PDB file of C-alpha atoms and ligand atoms in Angstrom:
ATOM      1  CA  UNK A 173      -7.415  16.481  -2.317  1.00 95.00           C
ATOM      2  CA  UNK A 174      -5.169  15.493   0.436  1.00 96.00           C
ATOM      3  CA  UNK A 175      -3.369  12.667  -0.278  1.00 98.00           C
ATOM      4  CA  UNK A 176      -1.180  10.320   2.530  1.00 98.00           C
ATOM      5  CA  UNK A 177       1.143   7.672   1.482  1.00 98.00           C
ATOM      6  CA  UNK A 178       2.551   4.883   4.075  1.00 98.00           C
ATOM      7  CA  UNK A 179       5.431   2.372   2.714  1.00 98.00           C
ATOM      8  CA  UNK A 180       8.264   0.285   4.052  1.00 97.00           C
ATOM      9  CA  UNK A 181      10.030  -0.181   1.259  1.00 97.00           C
ATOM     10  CA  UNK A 182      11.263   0.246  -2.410  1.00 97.00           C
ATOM     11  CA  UNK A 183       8.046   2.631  -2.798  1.00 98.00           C
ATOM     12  CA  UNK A 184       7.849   1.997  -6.352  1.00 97.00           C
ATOM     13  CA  UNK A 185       3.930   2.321  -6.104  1.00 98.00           C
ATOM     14  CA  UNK A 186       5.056   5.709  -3.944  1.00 98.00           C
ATOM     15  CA  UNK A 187       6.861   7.107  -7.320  1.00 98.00           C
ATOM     16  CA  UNK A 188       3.940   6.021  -9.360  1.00 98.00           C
ATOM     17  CA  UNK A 189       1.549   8.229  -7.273  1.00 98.00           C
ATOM     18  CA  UNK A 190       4.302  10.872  -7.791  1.00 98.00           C
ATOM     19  CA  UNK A 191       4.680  10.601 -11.944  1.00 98.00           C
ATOM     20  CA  UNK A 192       0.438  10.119 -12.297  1.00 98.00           C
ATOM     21  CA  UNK A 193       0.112  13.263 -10.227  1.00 98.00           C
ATOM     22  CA  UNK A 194       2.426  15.335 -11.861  1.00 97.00           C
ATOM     23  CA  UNK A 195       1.506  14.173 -15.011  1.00 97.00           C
ATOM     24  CA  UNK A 196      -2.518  15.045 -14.126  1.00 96.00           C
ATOM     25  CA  UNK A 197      -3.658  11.364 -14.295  1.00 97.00           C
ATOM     26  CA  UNK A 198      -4.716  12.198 -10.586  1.00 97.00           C
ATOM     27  CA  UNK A 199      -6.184  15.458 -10.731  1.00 96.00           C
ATOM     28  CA  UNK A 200      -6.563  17.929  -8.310  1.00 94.00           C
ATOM     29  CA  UNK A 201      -4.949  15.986  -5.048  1.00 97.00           C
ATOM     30  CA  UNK A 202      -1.413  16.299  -3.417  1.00 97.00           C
ATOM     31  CA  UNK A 203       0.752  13.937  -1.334  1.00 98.00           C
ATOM     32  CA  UNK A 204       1.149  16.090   1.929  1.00 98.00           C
ATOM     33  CA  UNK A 205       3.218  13.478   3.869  1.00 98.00           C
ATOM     34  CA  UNK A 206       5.092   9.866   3.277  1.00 98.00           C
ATOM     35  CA  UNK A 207       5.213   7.708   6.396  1.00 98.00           C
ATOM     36  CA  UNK A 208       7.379   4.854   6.795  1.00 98.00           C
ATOM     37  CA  UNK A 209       7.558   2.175   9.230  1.00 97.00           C
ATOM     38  CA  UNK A 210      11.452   1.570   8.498  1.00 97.00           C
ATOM     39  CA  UNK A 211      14.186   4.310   8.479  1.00 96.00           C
ATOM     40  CA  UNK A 212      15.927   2.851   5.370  1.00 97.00           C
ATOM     41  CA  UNK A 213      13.314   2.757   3.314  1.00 98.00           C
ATOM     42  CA  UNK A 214      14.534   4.163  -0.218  1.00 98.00           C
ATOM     43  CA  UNK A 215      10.495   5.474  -0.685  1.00 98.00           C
ATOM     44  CA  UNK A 216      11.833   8.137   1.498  1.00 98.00           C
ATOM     45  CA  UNK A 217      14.567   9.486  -0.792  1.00 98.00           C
ATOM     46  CA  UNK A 218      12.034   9.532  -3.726  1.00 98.00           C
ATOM     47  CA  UNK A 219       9.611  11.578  -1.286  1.00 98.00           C
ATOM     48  CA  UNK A 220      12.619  14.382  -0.533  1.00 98.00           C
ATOM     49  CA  UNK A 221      13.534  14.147  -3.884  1.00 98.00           C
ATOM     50  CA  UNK A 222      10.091  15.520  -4.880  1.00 98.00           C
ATOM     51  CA  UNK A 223       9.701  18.015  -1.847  1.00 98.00           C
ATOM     52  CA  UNK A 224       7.119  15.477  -0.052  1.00 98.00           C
ATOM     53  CA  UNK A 225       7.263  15.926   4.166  1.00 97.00           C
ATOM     54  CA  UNK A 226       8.165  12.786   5.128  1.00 97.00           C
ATOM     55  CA  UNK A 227       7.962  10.541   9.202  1.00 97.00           C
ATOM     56  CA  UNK A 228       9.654   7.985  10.081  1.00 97.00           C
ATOM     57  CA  UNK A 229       7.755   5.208  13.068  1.00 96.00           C
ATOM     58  CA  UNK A 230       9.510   2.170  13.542  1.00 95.00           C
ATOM     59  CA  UNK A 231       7.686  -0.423  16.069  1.00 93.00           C
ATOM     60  CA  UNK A 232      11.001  -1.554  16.763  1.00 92.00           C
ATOM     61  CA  UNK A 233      11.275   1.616  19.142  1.00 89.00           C
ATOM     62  CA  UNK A 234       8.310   0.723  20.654  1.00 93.00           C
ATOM     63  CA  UNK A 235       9.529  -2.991  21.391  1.00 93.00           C
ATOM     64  CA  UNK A 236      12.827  -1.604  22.835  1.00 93.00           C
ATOM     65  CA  UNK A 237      10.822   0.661  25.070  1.00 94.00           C
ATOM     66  CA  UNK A 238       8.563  -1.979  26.119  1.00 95.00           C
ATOM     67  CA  UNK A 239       5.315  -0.120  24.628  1.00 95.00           C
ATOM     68  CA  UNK A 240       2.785  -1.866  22.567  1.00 95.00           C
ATOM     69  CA  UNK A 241       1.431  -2.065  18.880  1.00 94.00           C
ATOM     70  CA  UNK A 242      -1.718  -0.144  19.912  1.00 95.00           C
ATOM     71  CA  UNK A 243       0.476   2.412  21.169  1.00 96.00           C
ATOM     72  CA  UNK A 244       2.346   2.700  18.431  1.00 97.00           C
ATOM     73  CA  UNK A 245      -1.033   2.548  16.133  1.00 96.00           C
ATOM     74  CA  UNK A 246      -2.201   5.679  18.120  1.00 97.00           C
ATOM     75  CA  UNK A 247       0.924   7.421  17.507  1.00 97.00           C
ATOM     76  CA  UNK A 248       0.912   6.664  13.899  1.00 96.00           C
ATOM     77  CA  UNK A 249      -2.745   8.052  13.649  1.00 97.00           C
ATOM     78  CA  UNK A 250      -1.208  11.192  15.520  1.00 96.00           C
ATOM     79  CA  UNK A 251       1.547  11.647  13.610  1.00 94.00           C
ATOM     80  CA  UNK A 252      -0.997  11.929  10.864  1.00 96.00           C
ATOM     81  CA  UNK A 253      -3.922  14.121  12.126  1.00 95.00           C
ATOM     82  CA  UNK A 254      -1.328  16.184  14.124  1.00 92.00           C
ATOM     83  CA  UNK A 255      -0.706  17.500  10.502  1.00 80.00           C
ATOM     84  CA  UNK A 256      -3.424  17.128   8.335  1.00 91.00           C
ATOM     85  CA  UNK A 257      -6.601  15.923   7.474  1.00 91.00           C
ATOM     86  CA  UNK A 258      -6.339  13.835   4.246  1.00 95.00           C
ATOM     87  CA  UNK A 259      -8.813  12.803   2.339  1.00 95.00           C
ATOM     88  CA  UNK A 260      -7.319   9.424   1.572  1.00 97.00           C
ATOM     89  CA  UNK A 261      -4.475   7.323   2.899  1.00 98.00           C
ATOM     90  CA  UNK A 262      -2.973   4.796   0.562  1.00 98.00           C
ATOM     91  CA  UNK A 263      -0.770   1.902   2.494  1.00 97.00           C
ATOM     92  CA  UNK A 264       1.615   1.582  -0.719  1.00 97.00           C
ATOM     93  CA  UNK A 265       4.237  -1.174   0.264  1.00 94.00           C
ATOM     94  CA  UNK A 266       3.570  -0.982   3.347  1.00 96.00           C
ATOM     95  CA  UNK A 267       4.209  -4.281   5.890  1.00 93.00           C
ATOM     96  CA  UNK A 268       2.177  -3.684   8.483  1.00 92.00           C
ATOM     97  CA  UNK A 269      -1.376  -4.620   9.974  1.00 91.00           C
ATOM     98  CA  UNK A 270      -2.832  -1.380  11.050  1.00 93.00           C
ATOM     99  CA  UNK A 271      -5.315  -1.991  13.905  1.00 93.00           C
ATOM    100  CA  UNK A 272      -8.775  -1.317  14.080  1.00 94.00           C
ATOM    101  CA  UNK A 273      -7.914   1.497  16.645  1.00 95.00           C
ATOM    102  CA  UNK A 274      -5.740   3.287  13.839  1.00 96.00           C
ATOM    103  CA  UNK A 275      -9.069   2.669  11.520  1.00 95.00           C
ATOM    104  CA  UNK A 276     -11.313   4.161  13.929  1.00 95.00           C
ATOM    105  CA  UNK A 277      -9.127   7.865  14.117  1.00 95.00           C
ATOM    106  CA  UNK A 278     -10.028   8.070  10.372  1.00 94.00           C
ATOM    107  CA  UNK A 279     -13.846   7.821  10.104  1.00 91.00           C
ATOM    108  CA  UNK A 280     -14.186  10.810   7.328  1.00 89.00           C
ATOM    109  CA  UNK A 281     -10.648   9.586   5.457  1.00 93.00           C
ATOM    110  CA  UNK A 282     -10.627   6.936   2.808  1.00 95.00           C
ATOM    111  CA  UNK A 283      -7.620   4.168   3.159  1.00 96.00           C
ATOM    112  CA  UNK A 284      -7.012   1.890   0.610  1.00 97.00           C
ATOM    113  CA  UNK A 285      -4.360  -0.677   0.063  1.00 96.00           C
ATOM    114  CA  UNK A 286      -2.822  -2.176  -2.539  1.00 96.00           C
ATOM    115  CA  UNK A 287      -2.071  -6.208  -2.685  1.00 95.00           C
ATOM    116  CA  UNK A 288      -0.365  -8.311  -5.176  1.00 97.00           C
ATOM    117  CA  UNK A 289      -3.453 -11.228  -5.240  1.00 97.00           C
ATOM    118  CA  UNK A 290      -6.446 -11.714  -6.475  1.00 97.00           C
ATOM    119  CA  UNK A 291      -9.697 -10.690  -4.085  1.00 95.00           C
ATOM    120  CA  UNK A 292      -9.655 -13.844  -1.272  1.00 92.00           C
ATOM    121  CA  UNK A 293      -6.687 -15.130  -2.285  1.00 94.00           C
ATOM    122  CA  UNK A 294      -3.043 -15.190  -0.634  1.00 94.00           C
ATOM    123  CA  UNK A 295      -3.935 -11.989   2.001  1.00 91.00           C
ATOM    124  CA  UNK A 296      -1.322 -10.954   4.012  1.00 89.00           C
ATOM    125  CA  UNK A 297       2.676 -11.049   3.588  1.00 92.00           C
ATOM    126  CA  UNK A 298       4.469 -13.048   1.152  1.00 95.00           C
ATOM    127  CA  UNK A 299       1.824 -13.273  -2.069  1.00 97.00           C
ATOM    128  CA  UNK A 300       3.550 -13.033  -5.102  1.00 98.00           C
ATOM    129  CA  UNK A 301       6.123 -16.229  -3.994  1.00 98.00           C
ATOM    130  CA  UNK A 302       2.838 -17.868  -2.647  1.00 98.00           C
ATOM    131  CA  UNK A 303       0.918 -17.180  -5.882  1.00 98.00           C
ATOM    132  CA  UNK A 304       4.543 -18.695  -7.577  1.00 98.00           C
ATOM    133  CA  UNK A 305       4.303 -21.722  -5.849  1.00 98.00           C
ATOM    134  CA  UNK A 306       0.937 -22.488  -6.436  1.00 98.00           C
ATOM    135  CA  UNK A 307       0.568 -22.003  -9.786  1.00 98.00           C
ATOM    136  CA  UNK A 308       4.502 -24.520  -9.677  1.00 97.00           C
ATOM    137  CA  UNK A 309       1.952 -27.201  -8.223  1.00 97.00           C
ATOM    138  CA  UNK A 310      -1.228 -26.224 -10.448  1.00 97.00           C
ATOM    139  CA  UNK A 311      -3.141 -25.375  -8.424  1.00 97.00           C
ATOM    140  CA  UNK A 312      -4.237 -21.714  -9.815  1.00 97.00           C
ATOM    141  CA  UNK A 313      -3.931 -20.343 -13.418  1.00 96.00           C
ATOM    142  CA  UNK A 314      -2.679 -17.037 -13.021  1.00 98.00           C
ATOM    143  CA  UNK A 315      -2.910 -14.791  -9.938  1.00 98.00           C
ATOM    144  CA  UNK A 316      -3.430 -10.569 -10.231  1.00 98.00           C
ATOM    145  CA  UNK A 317      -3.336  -7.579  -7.967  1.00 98.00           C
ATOM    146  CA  UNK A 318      -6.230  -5.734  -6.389  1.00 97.00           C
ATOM    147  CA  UNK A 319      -6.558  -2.023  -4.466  1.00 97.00           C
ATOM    148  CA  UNK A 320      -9.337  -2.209  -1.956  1.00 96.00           C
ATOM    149  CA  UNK A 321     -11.168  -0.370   0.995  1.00 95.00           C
ATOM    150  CA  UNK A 322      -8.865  -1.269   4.066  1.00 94.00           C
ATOM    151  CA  UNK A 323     -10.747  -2.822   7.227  1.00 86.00           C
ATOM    152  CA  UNK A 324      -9.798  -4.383  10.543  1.00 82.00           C
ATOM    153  CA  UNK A 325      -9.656  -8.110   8.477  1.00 81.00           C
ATOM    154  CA  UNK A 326      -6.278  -8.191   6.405  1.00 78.00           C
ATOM    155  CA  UNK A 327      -7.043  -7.301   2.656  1.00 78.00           C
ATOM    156  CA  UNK A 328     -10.284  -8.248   3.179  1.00 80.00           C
ATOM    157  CA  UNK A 329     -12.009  -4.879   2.536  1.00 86.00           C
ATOM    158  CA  UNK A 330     -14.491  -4.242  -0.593  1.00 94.00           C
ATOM    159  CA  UNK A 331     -12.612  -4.390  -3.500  1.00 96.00           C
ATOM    160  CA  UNK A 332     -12.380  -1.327  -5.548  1.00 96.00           C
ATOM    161  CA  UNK A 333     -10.423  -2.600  -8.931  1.00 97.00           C
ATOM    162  CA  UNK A 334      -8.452  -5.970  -9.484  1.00 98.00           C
ATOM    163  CA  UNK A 335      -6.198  -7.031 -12.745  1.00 98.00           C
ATOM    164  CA  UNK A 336      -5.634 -10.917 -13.313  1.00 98.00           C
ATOM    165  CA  UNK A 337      -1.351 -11.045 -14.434  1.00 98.00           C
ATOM    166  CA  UNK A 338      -0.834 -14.169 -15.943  1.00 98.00           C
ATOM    167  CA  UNK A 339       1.851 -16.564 -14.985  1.00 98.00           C
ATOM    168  CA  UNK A 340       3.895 -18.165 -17.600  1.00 97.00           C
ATOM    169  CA  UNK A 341       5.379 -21.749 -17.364  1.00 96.00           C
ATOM    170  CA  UNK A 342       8.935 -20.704 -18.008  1.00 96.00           C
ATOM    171  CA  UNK A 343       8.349 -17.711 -15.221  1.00 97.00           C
ATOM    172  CA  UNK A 344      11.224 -17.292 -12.703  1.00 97.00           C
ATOM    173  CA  UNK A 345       9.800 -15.706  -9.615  1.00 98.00           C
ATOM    174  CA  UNK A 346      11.362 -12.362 -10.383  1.00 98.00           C
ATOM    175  CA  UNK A 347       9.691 -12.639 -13.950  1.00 98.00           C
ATOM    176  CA  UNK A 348       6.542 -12.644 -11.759  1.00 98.00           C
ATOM    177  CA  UNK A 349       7.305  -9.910  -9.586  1.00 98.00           C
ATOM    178  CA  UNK A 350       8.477  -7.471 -12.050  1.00 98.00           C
ATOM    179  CA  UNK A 351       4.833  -8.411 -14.121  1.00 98.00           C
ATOM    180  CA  UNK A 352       3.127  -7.500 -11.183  1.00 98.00           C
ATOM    181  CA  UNK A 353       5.106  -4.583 -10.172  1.00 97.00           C
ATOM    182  CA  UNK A 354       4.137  -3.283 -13.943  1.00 98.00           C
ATOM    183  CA  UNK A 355       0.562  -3.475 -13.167  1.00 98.00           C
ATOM    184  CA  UNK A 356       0.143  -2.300  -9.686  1.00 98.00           C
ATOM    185  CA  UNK A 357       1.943   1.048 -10.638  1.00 98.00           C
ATOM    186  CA  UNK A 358      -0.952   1.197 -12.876  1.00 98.00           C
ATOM    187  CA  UNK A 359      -3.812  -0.473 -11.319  1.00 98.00           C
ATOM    188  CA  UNK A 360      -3.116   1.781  -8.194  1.00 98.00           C
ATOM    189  CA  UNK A 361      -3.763   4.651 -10.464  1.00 98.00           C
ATOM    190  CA  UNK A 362      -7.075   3.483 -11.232  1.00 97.00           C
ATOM    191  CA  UNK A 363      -8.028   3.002  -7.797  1.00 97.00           C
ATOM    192  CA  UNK A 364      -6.858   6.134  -6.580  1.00 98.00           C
ATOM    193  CA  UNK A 365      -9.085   7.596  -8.776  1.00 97.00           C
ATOM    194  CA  UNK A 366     -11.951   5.800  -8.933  1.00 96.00           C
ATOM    195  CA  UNK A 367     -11.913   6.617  -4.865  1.00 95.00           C
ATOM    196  CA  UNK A 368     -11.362  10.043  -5.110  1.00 94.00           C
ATOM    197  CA  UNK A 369     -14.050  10.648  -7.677  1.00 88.00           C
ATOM    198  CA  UNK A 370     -16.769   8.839  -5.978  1.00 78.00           C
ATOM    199  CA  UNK A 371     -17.250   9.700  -2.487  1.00 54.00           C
ATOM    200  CA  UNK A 372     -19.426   7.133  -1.649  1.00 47.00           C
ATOM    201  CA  UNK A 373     -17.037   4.154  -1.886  1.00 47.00           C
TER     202      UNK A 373
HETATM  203  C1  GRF B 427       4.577  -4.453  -3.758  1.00 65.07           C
HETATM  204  O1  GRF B 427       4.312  -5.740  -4.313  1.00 65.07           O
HETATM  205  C2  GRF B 427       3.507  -4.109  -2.755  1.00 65.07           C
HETATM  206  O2  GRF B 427       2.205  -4.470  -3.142  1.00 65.07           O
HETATM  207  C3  GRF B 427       3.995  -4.940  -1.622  1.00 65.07           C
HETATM  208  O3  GRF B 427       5.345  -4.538  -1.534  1.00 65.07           O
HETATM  209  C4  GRF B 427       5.829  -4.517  -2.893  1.00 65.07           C
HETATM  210  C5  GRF B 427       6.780  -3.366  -3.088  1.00 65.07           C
HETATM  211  O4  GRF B 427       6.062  -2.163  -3.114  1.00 65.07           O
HETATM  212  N1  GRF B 427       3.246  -4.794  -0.425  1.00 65.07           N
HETATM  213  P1  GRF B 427       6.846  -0.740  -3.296  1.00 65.07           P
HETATM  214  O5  GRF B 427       7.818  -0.891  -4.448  1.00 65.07           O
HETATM  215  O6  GRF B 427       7.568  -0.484  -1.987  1.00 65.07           O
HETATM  216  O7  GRF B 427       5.784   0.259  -3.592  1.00 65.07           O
END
């Protein structure tokens, strides 16, 4: 199984694809490439250090050559199927909102993302602080992470696993984050498999 990761960042989710591969979690399936939307993303130096090809598309370049997100969608698409044809794309880290364009080059590819909320709750940038804050004001109990189907509505696709992480009352934010870091290197695990064992999800 052909396996594509896209981050922006730290790509600790990136090295946990890495470890549960080579330590047969995932069975059968390879990363073939690691995209990144920024150059200085450290997922990139755990992707060489393990041999993984590895592209680099900013949209900054496009801004600074006047060309638009769609055309930088397309080319990110391209710079995918110019390669290979994976049988799953996982957005792992990865701050950006891929267009239904992008979506549409993919039909036979599964893409799933991973999010630090619960299913409906917090989508889009900034979730674990947001979750924080909430729960600061009481307005939610505990928050979670979930790995879903990606579609054209931000993490609004079908869900494919979720894990509640509870929030304590002495919780700094970075207590938070590291809680939910622990489980999404995990709970992406579970969804990578669950996806790649049953086609029709
Ligand atoms: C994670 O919380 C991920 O869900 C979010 O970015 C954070 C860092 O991910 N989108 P990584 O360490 O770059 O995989």
């Amino acid at each position: 199984k052909s396996i594509v990761v896209f981050i922006s960042g730290n790509g600790s989710n990136l090295q946990s694809i890495i470890d549960n591969i080579k330590n047969n979690t995932i069975k059968n399936a390879k990363i073939d490439l690691v995209v990144s939307n920024r150059s200085k993303a450290y997922g990139l130096t755990r992707a060489k250090e393990n041999n993984i090809p590895t592209k680099i598309l900013t949209l900054k370049k496009y801004k600074d050559e006047n060309k638009t997100r769609l055309e930088y969608d397309l080319d990110l698409a391209n710079l995918v199927l110019n390669n290979i044809k994976p049988d799953l794309i996982v957005l792992a880290g990865f701050m950006h909102i891929l267009s239904s364009e992008f979506l549409d080059k993919f039909p036979n590819t599964n893409l799933i993302n991973l999010h630090p909320a619960l299913p409906g709750q917090f989508d889009g940038a900034e979730a674990i602080p947001r979750a924080f804050n909430a729960f600061k004001k009481g307005e939610i109990k505990h928050t979670g992470v979930m790995v879903h189907k990606v579609i054209k509505d931000v993490d609004r696709g079908e869900v494919i696993c979720f894990e509640e992480v509870e929030i304590k009352n002495d919780d700094k934010l970075e207590h938070l984050e590291d809680r939910i870091h622990e489980v999404e290197h995990k709970l992406l695990i579970t969804g990578i498999n669950l996806i790649l064992e049953d086609k029709k999800l």
